[in-house]
Short mmCIF file of C-alpha atoms in Angstrom, two decimals:
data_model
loop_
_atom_site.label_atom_id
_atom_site.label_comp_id
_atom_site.label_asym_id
_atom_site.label_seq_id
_atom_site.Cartn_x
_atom_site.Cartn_y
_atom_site.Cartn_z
CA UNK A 1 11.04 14.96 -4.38
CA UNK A 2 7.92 14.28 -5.94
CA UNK A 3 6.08 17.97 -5.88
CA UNK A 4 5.20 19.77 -8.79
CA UNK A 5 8.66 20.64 -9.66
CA UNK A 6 10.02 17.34 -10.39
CA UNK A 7 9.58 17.75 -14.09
CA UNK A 8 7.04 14.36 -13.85
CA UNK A 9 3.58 15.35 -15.29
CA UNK A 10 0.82 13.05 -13.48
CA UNK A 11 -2.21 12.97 -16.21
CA UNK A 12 -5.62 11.64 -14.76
CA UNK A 13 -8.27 9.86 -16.95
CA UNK A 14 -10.87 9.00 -13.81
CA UNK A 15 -13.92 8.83 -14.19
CA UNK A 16 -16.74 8.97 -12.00
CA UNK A 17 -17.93 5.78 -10.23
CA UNK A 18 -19.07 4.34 -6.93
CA UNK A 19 -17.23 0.95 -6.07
CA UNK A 20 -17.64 -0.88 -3.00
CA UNK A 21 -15.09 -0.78 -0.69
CA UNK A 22 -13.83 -4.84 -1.23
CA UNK A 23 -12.81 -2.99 -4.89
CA UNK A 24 -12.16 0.36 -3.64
CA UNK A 25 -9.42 -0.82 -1.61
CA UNK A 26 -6.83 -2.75 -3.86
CA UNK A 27 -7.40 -0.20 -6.35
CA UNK A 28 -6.08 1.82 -3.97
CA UNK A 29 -3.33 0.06 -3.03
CA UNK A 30 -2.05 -0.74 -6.87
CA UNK A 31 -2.87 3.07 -7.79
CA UNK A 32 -0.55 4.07 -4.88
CA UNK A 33 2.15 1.75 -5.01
CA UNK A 34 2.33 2.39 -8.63
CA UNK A 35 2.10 5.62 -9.12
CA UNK A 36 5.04 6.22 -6.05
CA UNK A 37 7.29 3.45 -7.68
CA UNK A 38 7.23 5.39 -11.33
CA UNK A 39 7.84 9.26 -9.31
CA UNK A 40 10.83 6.93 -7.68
CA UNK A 41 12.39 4.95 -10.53
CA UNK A 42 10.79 5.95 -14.06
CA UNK A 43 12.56 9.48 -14.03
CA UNK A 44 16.19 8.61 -12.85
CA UNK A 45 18.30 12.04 -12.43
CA UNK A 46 15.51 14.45 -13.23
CA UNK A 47 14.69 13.28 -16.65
CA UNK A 48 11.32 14.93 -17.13
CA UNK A 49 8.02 12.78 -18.51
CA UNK A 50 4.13 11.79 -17.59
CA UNK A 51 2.50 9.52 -15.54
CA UNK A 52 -0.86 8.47 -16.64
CA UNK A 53 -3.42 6.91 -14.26
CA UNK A 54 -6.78 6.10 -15.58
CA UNK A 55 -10.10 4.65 -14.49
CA UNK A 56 -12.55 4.06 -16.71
CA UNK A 57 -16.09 1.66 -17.71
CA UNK A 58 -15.25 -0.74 -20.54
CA UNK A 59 -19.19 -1.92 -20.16
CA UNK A 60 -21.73 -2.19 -17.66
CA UNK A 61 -20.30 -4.49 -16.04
CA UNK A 62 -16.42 -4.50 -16.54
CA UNK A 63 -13.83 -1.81 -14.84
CA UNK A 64 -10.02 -0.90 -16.64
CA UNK A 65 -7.79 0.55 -14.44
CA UNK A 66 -4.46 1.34 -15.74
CA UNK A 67 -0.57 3.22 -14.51
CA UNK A 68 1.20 4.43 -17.36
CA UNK A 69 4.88 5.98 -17.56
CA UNK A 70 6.76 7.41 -20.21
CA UNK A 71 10.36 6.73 -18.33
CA UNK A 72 13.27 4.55 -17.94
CA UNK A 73 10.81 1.54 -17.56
CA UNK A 74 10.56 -1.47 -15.06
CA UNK A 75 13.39 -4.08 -14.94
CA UNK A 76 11.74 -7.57 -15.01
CA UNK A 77 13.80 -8.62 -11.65
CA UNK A 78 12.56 -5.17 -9.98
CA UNK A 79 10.92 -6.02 -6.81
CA UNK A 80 7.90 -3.67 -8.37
CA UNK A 81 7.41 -6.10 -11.30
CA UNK A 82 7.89 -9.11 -8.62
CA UNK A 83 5.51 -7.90 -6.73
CA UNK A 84 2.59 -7.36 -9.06
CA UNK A 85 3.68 -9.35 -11.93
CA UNK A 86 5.21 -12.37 -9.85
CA UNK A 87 4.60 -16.07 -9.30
CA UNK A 88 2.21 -15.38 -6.27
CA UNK A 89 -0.87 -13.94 -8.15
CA UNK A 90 -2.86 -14.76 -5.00
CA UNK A 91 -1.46 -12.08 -2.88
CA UNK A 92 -1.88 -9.61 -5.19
CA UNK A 93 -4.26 -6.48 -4.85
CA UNK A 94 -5.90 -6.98 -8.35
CA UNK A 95 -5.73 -10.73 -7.81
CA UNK A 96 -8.22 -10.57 -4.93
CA UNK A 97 -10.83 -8.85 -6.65
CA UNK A 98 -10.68 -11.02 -9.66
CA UNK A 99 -8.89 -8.50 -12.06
CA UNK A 100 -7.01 -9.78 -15.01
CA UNK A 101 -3.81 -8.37 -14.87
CA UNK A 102 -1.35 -7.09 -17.57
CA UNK A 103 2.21 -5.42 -17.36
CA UNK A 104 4.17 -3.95 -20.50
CA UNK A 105 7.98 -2.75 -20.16
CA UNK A 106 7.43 -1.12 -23.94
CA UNK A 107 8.49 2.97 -24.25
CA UNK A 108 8.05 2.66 -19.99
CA UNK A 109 6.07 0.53 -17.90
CA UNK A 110 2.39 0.06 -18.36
CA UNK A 111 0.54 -1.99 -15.75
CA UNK A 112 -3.76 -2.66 -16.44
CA UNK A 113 -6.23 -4.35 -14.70
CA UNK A 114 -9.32 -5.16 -15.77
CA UNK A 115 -12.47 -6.11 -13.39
CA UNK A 116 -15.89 -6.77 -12.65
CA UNK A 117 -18.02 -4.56 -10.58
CA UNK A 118 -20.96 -5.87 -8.75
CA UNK A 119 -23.28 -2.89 -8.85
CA UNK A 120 -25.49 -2.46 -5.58
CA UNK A 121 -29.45 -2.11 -5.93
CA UNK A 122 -28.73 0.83 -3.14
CA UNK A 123 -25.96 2.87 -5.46
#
């Protein structure tokens, strides 16, 4: 369903970083659950397009990660946008690492977080 013949292009803009693992994890997490919900939803009856994920250094001290689709886009009442867009921003991945949080339903669905990383003496 999701291999590479699904007509769904997934375009990677990482780059290289070391982030402890109290970050590490809910980046995870969004990065996952995001990227599965667009191969799911953003390309209804094999309409073709890209997914986008990207990590990347704004400064020394701030983080942007970002999911980006090109497809149908995400329904405001989706449980998706509930979930990371909803009225319980304590329980959400970003939310717990201190990340502001954006999410656009313009041309698709773009969701960005933006955060702090502490950076170890030992990294």
């Amino acid at each position: 369903m999701f291999g590479t013949g699904s007509g769904v292009n997934l375009v990677t803009e990482i780059h290289e970083m070391t982030l402890p693992v109290e970050t590490a994890i809910p980046c995870g997490l969004v990065i996952n659950e995001l990227v599965t919900n667009a191969f799911k939803h953003a390309f209804p009856a094999g309409r073709h397009g890209a997914i986008r994920v990207v990590l990347r250094e704004l400064d020394s001290a701030r983080w942007m990660m970002a999911v980006e689709d090109d497809g149908w886009g995400c329904r405001p009442a989706s449980r998706s946008a509930r979930r990371f867009a909803g009225p319980r921003p304590g329980l959400h991945p970003g939310h717990q690492i201190g990340a502001e949080v954006e999410l656009r339903r313009e041309g698709g669905t773009s969701f960005t977080m933006t955060f702090a990383v502490q950076r170890r003496a030992d990294a």
